Coordinates of C-alpha atoms in Angstrom, one line a residue:
M1275 CA 1.4 -25.4 23.2
V1276 CA 1.7 -22.0 21.6
E1277 CA -0.3 -24.0 18.7
T1278 CA -2.8 -25.2 21.0
D1279 CA -3.4 -21.1 22.0
L1280 CA -3.5 -19.6 18.9
S1281 CA -5.9 -22.5 17.8
K1282 CA -8.2 -21.6 21.0
K1283 CA -7.9 -17.9 19.9
W1284 CA -10.5 -18.8 17.1
N1285 CA -12.9 -20.6 19.0
Y1286 CA -14.9 -18.0 19.2
L1287 CA -15.4 -17.5 15.4
R1288 CA -15.4 -21.5 14.9
K1289 CA -18.9 -20.8 17.4
I1290 CA -20.3 -19.2 14.2
L1291 CA -18.6 -20.7 11.2
E1292 CA -18.4 -24.5 12.3
R1293 CA -22.5 -24.7 12.8
S1294 CA -25.8 -23.7 11.9
G1295 CA -27.6 -20.8 13.4
P1296 CA -31.4 -19.2 12.8
F1297 CA -30.2 -16.2 10.3
D1298 CA -27.9 -18.6 8.4
T1299 CA -28.2 -17.5 4.3
E1300 CA -28.6 -20.2 2.0
A1301 CA -25.0 -20.0 0.6
F1302 CA -23.9 -21.2 3.7
T1303 CA -22.5 -24.3 5.0
P1304 CA -20.9 -24.9 8.5
S1305 CA -17.4 -26.0 7.7
S1306 CA -13.4 -25.4 9.2
D1307 CA -12.8 -24.5 5.5
T1308 CA -14.4 -20.8 5.5
L1309 CA -12.2 -19.4 9.0
D1310 CA -9.2 -20.8 6.5
F1311 CA -10.6 -18.4 3.9
L1312 CA -10.8 -15.7 6.1
H1313 CA -7.0 -16.7 7.6
N1314 CA -5.3 -17.6 3.9
T1315 CA -7.5 -16.5 0.9
C1316 CA -9.6 -13.4 1.2
K1317 CA -8.2 -10.0 0.4
I1318 CA -9.6 -7.0 2.2
L1319 CA -8.1 -3.2 1.8
V1320 CA -9.3 -0.3 3.7
I1321 CA -8.7 3.0 2.3
G1322 CA -8.3 5.5 5.5
A1323 CA -6.3 5.2 8.5
G1324 CA -7.1 8.1 10.3
G1325 CA -9.6 7.6 13.0
L1326 CA -12.5 5.1 11.0
G1327 CA -9.4 3.4 10.0
C1328 CA -7.9 2.4 12.7
E1329 CA -10.7 0.9 14.2
L1330 CA -11.5 -0.5 11.6
L1331 CA -7.6 -2.0 11.2
K1332 CA -8.3 -3.5 14.7
D1333 CA -11.6 -5.1 14.2
L1334 CA -11.0 -6.9 10.7
A1335 CA -7.7 -8.3 12.5
M1336 CA -9.3 -9.6 15.7
M1337 CA -12.5 -11.0 13.2
G1338 CA -9.6 -13.1 11.7
F1339 CA -8.3 -11.3 8.4
K1340 CA -4.9 -11.9 7.6
N1341 CA -4.6 -10.6 4.4
I1342 CA -5.6 -6.6 4.8
D1343 CA -4.2 -4.2 2.4
V1344 CA -4.7 -0.1 3.7
I1345 CA -3.8 2.8 1.5
D1346 CA -3.6 6.5 3.1
M1347 CA -1.9 9.8 2.3
D1348 CA -1.7 11.3 4.6
T1349 CA 0.8 11.7 8.0
I1350 CA 0.2 11.7 11.5
E1351 CA -0.2 14.9 13.2
L1352 CA -0.2 15.5 17.3
S1353 CA -4.3 15.9 17.6
N1354 CA -4.8 12.7 15.5
L1355 CA -3.5 10.9 18.9
N1356 CA -6.5 11.6 21.0
R1357 CA -8.5 8.8 19.1
Q1358 CA -6.6 7.4 16.3
F1359 CA -4.9 5.2 18.7
L1360 CA -2.7 3.2 17.3
F1361 CA -0.5 6.1 16.3
R1362 CA 1.7 7.3 19.2
R1363 CA 3.8 11.1 19.7
K1364 CA 7.2 9.4 18.9
D1365 CA 5.2 8.5 15.8
I1366 CA 4.5 12.2 14.2
G1367 CA 5.1 13.0 11.3
K1368 CA 5.4 9.5 9.3
S1369 CA 3.0 8.4 7.4
K1370 CA -0.4 7.1 8.9
A1371 CA -0.5 3.8 6.4
E1372 CA 2.7 2.6 7.4
T1373 CA 2.1 3.4 11.3
A1374 CA -1.0 1.7 11.1
A1375 CA 0.3 -1.3 9.2
E1376 CA 2.9 -1.7 11.8
F1377 CA 1.6 -1.5 14.9
I1378 CA -1.5 -4.6 13.7
N1379 CA 1.0 -6.5 12.9
K1380 CA 2.9 -6.3 15.9
R1381 CA -0.1 -6.4 17.9
I1382 CA -1.7 -9.6 16.4
P1383 CA 0.2 -12.1 15.8
G1384 CA 0.1 -14.1 12.2
T1385 CA -1.9 -10.6 9.8
K1386 CA -0.1 -9.0 7.3
V1387 CA -1.0 -5.6 7.1
T1388 CA 0.4 -3.9 3.5
P1389 CA 0.5 -0.3 3.5
H1390 CA 0.1 2.2 0.7
F1391 CA 1.1 5.7 1.7
C1392 CA -0.3 7.1 -1.5
K1393 CA -4.1 8.6 -3.1
I1394 CA -6.0 5.9 -4.1
Q1395 CA -5.7 7.3 -7.2
D1396 CA -2.1 6.3 -7.8
Y1397 CA -4.0 2.6 -8.7
D1398 CA -5.2 1.8 -11.5
E1399 CA -7.2 -1.1 -12.3
S1400 CA -5.3 -4.1 -11.6
F1401 CA -4.7 -3.1 -8.0
Y1402 CA -8.2 -2.9 -7.3
R1403 CA -9.3 -5.6 -8.5
Q1404 CA -7.7 -8.2 -6.4
F1405 CA -9.5 -7.4 -3.3
H1406 CA -12.7 -9.5 -2.1
I1407 CA -14.2 -6.7 -0.1
V1408 CA -13.4 -2.6 0.4
V1409 CA -14.2 -1.0 3.4
S1410 CA -13.9 2.7 3.7
G1411 CA -13.3 5.4 6.4
L1412 CA -13.0 8.6 4.2
D1413 CA -13.6 11.7 5.3
S1414 CA -14.5 13.2 1.3
I1415 CA -17.2 12.9 -0.6
V1416 CA -14.4 13.3 -3.7
A1417 CA -12.3 10.2 -2.7
R1418 CA -15.5 8.2 -2.1
R1419 CA -17.4 8.9 -5.3
W1420 CA -14.4 8.2 -7.0
I1421 CA -13.3 4.8 -5.5
N1422 CA -17.2 4.2 -6.1
G1423 CA -16.6 4.5 -9.9
M1424 CA -13.6 2.5 -9.8
L1425 CA -15.5 -0.4 -8.2
I1426 CA -17.8 -0.3 -11.1
S1427 CA -16.0 0.0 -13.6
L1428 CA -14.3 -3.6 -12.9
V1429 CA -17.8 -5.0 -13.0
R1430 CA -18.1 -7.4 -16.4
L1431 CA -21.4 -8.3 -17.6
E1432 CA -22.0 -11.7 -19.2
E1433 CA -22.9 -12.0 -23.2
D1434 CA -27.1 -12.1 -22.3
G1435 CA -25.8 -8.9 -20.3
T1436 CA -26.2 -10.0 -16.8
V1437 CA -24.0 -8.9 -14.2
D1438 CA -21.0 -11.2 -13.5
Q1439 CA -21.1 -12.2 -10.1
S1440 CA -17.5 -12.8 -9.7
S1441 CA -16.9 -9.3 -10.9
V1442 CA -18.9 -7.2 -8.6
I1443 CA -16.3 -6.6 -5.5
P1444 CA -18.5 -5.3 -2.5
M1445 CA -18.0 -2.0 -0.7
I1446 CA -18.6 -1.4 3.0
D1447 CA -18.6 2.8 3.6
G1448 CA -18.6 4.0 7.1
G1449 CA -18.8 7.7 7.6
T1450 CA -19.1 10.2 11.2
E1451 CA -19.8 14.3 12.2
G1452 CA -19.4 14.3 15.3
F1453 CA -22.6 12.2 17.4
K1454 CA -23.5 11.2 14.4
G1455 CA -22.1 8.1 12.1
N1456 CA -23.9 6.2 9.1
A1457 CA -22.8 2.7 7.6
R1458 CA -24.1 1.5 3.7
V1459 CA -22.9 -2.0 1.9
I1460 CA -23.0 -1.5 -1.7
F1461 CA -22.4 -4.4 -4.7
P1462 CA -21.5 -1.8 -7.5
T1463 CA -24.5 -2.0 -10.1
L1464 CA -26.8 -3.7 -8.1
N1465 CA -27.7 -1.3 -5.6
A1466 CA -27.6 1.7 -4.8
C1467 CA -24.1 3.7 -4.8
I1468 CA -22.3 6.8 -3.5
D1469 CA -23.9 8.5 -6.4
C1470 CA -27.1 6.9 -6.1
N1471 CA -28.2 9.4 -3.5
L1472 CA -25.3 12.1 -3.7
D1473 CA -27.8 14.6 -2.1
L1474 CA -27.8 12.8 0.9
F1475 CA -24.5 14.3 2.0
P1476 CA -24.4 17.5 4.0
P1477 CA -24.6 20.8 1.9
Q1478 CA -20.9 22.5 2.1
I1479 CA -20.8 26.2 4.5
S1480 CA -20.3 28.3 2.1
Y1481 CA -19.8 32.3 3.1
P1482 CA -20.7 35.3 0.7
L1483 CA -18.2 36.9 -0.5
C1484 CA -18.8 40.1 0.2
T1485 CA -18.9 39.4 3.9
I1486 CA -15.4 37.7 2.9
A1487 CA -13.6 40.6 0.9
N1488 CA -15.1 43.8 3.2
T1489 CA -16.9 42.9 6.5
P1490 CA -15.2 39.4 8.1
R1491 CA -16.6 38.7 11.4
L1492 CA -15.8 35.1 11.9
P1493 CA -11.7 33.3 11.4
E1494 CA -13.3 31.4 9.3
H1495 CA -13.8 34.3 7.0
C1496 CA -10.6 35.4 7.5
I1497 CA -9.5 31.3 5.9
E1498 CA -12.2 31.8 3.1
Y1499 CA -10.5 35.1 1.6
V1500 CA -6.8 33.6 1.9
K1501 CA -7.6 30.2 0.1
I1502 CA -10.9 32.2 -2.8
I1503 CA -8.8 35.0 -2.6
Q1504 CA -5.1 35.3 -1.8
W1505 CA -3.8 32.5 -3.3
D1506 CA -5.3 32.7 -6.7
K1507 CA -3.3 36.3 -6.5
E1508 CA -0.1 35.4 -5.2
N1509 CA -0.3 31.7 -6.1
P1510 CA 3.4 31.3 -3.6
F1511 CA 3.7 27.6 -4.8
K1512 CA 2.8 27.6 -8.0
C1513 CA -0.2 24.9 -7.9
A1514 CA -3.4 24.7 -6.7
L1515 CA -3.4 24.7 -3.1
D1516 CA -4.1 21.1 -1.4
G1517 CA -5.7 21.2 2.2
D1518 CA -3.2 18.2 3.1
D1519 CA 0.1 19.3 2.7
P1520 CA 1.3 21.1 5.6
E1521 CA 3.3 23.5 4.1
H1522 CA 0.4 25.3 2.0
V1523 CA -1.6 24.9 5.3
S1524 CA 0.8 26.5 7.0
W1525 CA 1.2 29.5 4.3
V1526 CA -2.9 29.9 5.2
Y1527 CA -2.3 30.3 8.4
E1528 CA 0.3 32.1 8.0
K1529 CA -1.6 34.9 5.9
A1530 CA -5.4 34.1 7.8
Q1531 CA -3.9 35.4 11.2
E1532 CA -2.3 38.6 9.4
R1533 CA -6.1 39.1 8.1
A1534 CA -7.9 38.2 11.2
N1535 CA -5.3 40.5 13.5
I1536 CA -5.9 43.3 11.6
Y1537 CA -10.0 43.3 11.6
N1538 CA -9.5 42.1 15.4
I1539 CA -10.4 38.8 15.2
T1540 CA -9.8 35.9 17.8
G1541 CA -10.3 31.9 17.7
L1542 CA -7.7 31.1 14.6
S1543 CA -5.9 28.2 14.7
Y1544 CA -4.1 25.8 12.4
R1545 CA -6.4 23.2 13.3
L1546 CA -9.3 25.6 12.4
V1547 CA -7.3 26.5 9.0
Q1548 CA -7.1 22.4 8.3
G1549 CA -10.4 22.0 8.7
V1550 CA -12.0 24.8 6.9
L1551 CA -9.9 24.0 3.5
K1552 CA -10.8 20.1 4.4
N1553 CA -14.3 20.7 5.5
I1554 CA -13.1 18.9 8.3
I1555 CA -16.0 17.9 11.2
P1556 CA -14.9 16.9 14.6
A1557 CA -14.4 13.5 15.4
V1558 CA -15.7 11.9 18.4
S1559 CA -13.9 8.6 19.2
S1560 CA -17.1 7.1 20.3
T1561 CA -18.7 7.7 17.1
N1562 CA -16.0 6.5 14.7
A1563 CA -15.7 2.5 16.7
V1564 CA -19.4 2.1 16.3
I1565 CA -19.7 2.7 12.7
A1566 CA -16.4 1.3 12.4
A1567 CA -17.7 -2.3 14.3
V1568 CA -20.7 -2.1 11.7
C1569 CA -19.0 -1.6 8.7
A1570 CA -16.2 -5.0 10.1
T1571 CA -19.6 -7.1 11.1
E1572 CA -20.4 -6.4 7.7
V1573 CA -17.3 -7.3 6.3
F1574 CA -17.6 -10.4 8.3
K1575 CA -21.1 -11.7 6.7
I1576 CA -20.2 -11.0 3.5
A1577 CA -17.7 -12.5 3.5
T1578 CA -18.3 -16.3 5.3
S1579 CA -22.4 -15.7 4.2
C1580 CA -23.0 -16.6 7.3
Y1581 CA -26.1 -14.2 8.0
E1582 CA -27.4 -11.7 5.4
A1583 CA -25.5 -8.2 4.3
L1584 CA -27.3 -4.8 5.5
N1585 CA -29.9 -3.8 2.9
N1586 CA -28.6 -1.1 2.5
Y1587 CA -28.1 2.4 5.2
F1588 CA -27.6 2.3 8.6
V1589 CA -27.8 5.3 10.5
F1590 CA -26.2 6.2 14.0
N1591 CA -27.0 9.0 16.6
D1592 CA -26.1 9.7 19.8
I1593 CA -26.9 13.1 20.4
D1594 CA -29.6 12.9 22.7
G1595 CA -29.5 9.1 24.1
I1596 CA -28.9 6.2 20.9
Y1597 CA -31.0 6.4 18.2
T1598 CA -30.5 3.8 14.9
Y1599 CA -32.5 2.9 11.9
K1600 CA -31.9 1.3 8.8
F1601 CA -33.9 1.7 5.7
E1602 CA -33.2 0.8 1.7
A1603 CA -31.0 3.3 -0.3
E1604 CA -32.9 2.5 -3.8
K1605 CA -30.8 2.8 -6.6
N1606 CA -31.3 5.8 -8.9
P1607 CA -32.0 4.5 -12.5
K1608 CA -30.7 8.4 -13.9
C1609 CA -27.1 7.8 -11.7
L1610 CA -24.4 9.3 -12.6
A1611 CA -21.7 6.5 -11.6
C1612 CA -24.1 3.4 -12.0
S1613 CA -26.1 4.5 -14.9
T1614 CA -25.7 4.1 -18.9
V1615 CA -28.4 6.6 -19.8
P1616 CA -26.6 10.4 -20.3
R1617 CA -27.8 12.5 -17.7
M1618 CA -30.1 15.5 -19.4
I1619 CA -29.4 19.0 -18.5
S1620 CA -32.3 22.0 -19.7
I1621 CA -31.0 24.7 -20.7
N1622 CA -34.1 27.9 -21.2
N1623 CA -31.6 30.6 -23.1
P1624 CA -28.4 28.1 -24.7
S1625 CA -27.4 32.4 -26.5
S1626 CA -27.0 33.5 -23.3
M1627 CA -26.2 31.1 -21.0
T1628 CA -22.0 31.1 -21.1
L1629 CA -19.5 27.7 -20.6
Q1630 CA -18.7 29.4 -17.1
D1631 CA -22.2 28.8 -16.3
L1632 CA -22.5 25.3 -17.1
I1633 CA -19.6 24.5 -15.2
D1634 CA -20.7 26.6 -11.8
Y1635 CA -23.8 24.5 -12.3
L1636 CA -21.6 21.3 -13.1
C1637 CA -20.3 22.1 -9.7
T1638 CA -22.9 23.7 -7.8
N1639 CA -26.2 21.5 -8.1
V1640 CA -26.6 18.6 -5.6
E1641 CA -26.9 15.8 -8.6
F1642 CA -23.7 16.4 -9.9
Q1643 CA -21.3 18.3 -7.4
M1644 CA -18.7 18.6 -9.1
K1645 CA -15.2 20.6 -8.5
S1646 CA -13.0 21.3 -11.7
P1647 CA -14.9 19.6 -14.2
G1648 CA -13.4 19.1 -18.1
I1649 CA -15.4 19.5 -20.9
T1650 CA -15.0 17.7 -24.0
T1651 CA -17.4 17.3 -27.6
M1652 CA -17.5 16.3 -30.7
I1653 CA -18.2 18.9 -33.7
N1654 CA -19.0 18.6 -37.4
G1655 CA -17.2 14.8 -36.3
K1656 CA -14.2 16.2 -34.5
N1657 CA -13.2 15.9 -30.7
K1658 CA -12.9 18.7 -29.2
T1659 CA -12.1 20.1 -25.9
L1660 CA -14.5 23.1 -24.7
Y1661 CA -11.8 23.3 -21.4
M1662 CA -10.4 21.2 -19.2
S1663 CA -8.6 23.1 -16.0
T1664 CA -6.3 20.0 -14.8
V1665 CA -3.4 20.5 -17.5
K1666 CA -1.8 24.3 -17.4
S1667 CA -1.0 24.3 -21.5
I1668 CA -4.7 23.3 -22.5
E1669 CA -6.2 25.7 -19.7
E1670 CA -4.6 28.2 -21.1
Q1671 CA -5.6 27.0 -24.6
T1672 CA -9.4 27.0 -23.9
R1673 CA -9.4 29.9 -20.9
S1674 CA -11.5 31.9 -24.1
N1675 CA -14.5 29.8 -24.2
L1676 CA -16.0 30.3 -20.5
T1677 CA -17.1 33.4 -21.9
L1678 CA -18.3 32.5 -25.0
S1679 CA -22.3 30.9 -25.0
L1680 CA -23.2 27.6 -25.8
H1681 CA -24.7 28.7 -29.4
E1682 CA -21.1 31.0 -29.8
L1683 CA -19.5 27.1 -29.5
N1684 CA -21.8 25.5 -31.7
L1685 CA -23.2 23.3 -29.3
S1686 CA -27.1 22.6 -30.2
D1687 CA -29.7 20.7 -28.9
G1688 CA -29.3 17.1 -28.2
Q1689 CA -25.2 17.6 -27.9
E1690 CA -23.6 15.2 -26.0
L1691 CA -20.7 16.4 -23.8
I1692 CA -17.9 14.2 -22.4
I1693 CA -16.6 15.2 -18.5
A1694 CA -14.4 14.0 -16.7
D1695 CA -13.5 15.4 -13.1
A1696 CA -12.0 14.5 -10.3
T1697 CA -15.0 12.7 -8.8
N1698 CA -14.9 9.9 -10.8
P1699 CA -12.3 7.9 -12.5
N1700 CA -14.1 7.3 -15.5
S1701 CA -15.2 9.9 -17.6
I1702 CA -19.5 10.9 -17.8
V1703 CA -21.7 11.7 -21.1
V1704 CA -24.9 14.5 -20.9
K1705 CA -27.2 15.5 -23.1
L1706 CA -27.9 19.2 -23.7
K1707 CA -31.6 19.7 -24.1
F1708 CA -32.4 23.1 -24.8
T1709 CA -35.7 24.8 -24.4
D1710 CA -38.2 27.9 -24.7
N1711 CA -39.5 27.6 -21.5
E1712 CA -38.9 30.1 -18.9
V1713 CA -37.6 28.5 -16.3
E1714 CA -33.8 27.9 -15.4
M1715 CA -32.0 24.6 -14.8
Y1716 CA -33.2 22.2 -12.8

């Protein structure tokens, strides 16, 4: 009796997978083997177990995917409970990945969700190579770019230079901003990747330093003051500020509240501190549900070939009614992540431009948007580290280079720089082009 009930559970999928339809792809053959593939072979990686991640895990498990891994570095907070429905009050303080996996495994018999309570950067190529499809529900552009770079690095080429299709791991990326959301389908190196359309991401909100330091008027000004000035000055934990560390957030909240009291500024809260530190936009449950459903549907279409996958970008907006559209984002031939062509940086006056100016450009330019680039190059046949902030001993040794001009650093026209950054698991190459035109870098 139990076996019969379980068998009937997937009848709605059999109607799709075991008979032909008007939208079938050429690769699709109606068969009972496809459902067996979903159940027993196909491995899906869900990145993020937050608002989107909870919806994704539920949708994928109920669509027949039984081998799912989920990775998330965060723990559950009280503010999560209004939309992250796999969690309860008793779960506050626990790992999101572990709690979500336990809930799904218990609620949907036969499903095996394996949790990973860590950063995506903690795993190497061998871990990511085991999955058929990766679907992400991240709230971080840096993390998106990192996993994008990782999947690109897994692509192998045949002897004739063509892409080995078996090495391509599709990524379905979803994102929400209040009542707006988007989903995209990425086949690494074959169509537009995350970095190809980096300028589509909204610019980060910034506040003038003079306002933050001298005439704060908003609670955000107080938070930014502690983040930019006070943290480096006092360095309470002897490390970089981490918006995911509760102790760091609490310290910033306490100091920001003290500054807010001095200037009679109200409205400061722990949640606002988190939002400013991590550039978080308030989430809406209904938007998460819609985008997760779109992403899960694309995973199903790619895994079964029963319908053509989205090509390749879907946008959702329900601020004033419901409005959706899709378009094909074009592959950027000069993309930092998926192109093999070094990016050219034009520099007008290498005698006055310092290394710090170059680093600032890499961080603020919409085509690069780096976080803390480390730069090395070859000079006279020898590898030389110009600057690296992530290793304390090297940072101390190379700090003096920041004030030197590019000419003083013996950098020449056509010089190739190798740049490592948190936005990509692999180093990228840029080439300097010294010009005589009276224009700034583009």
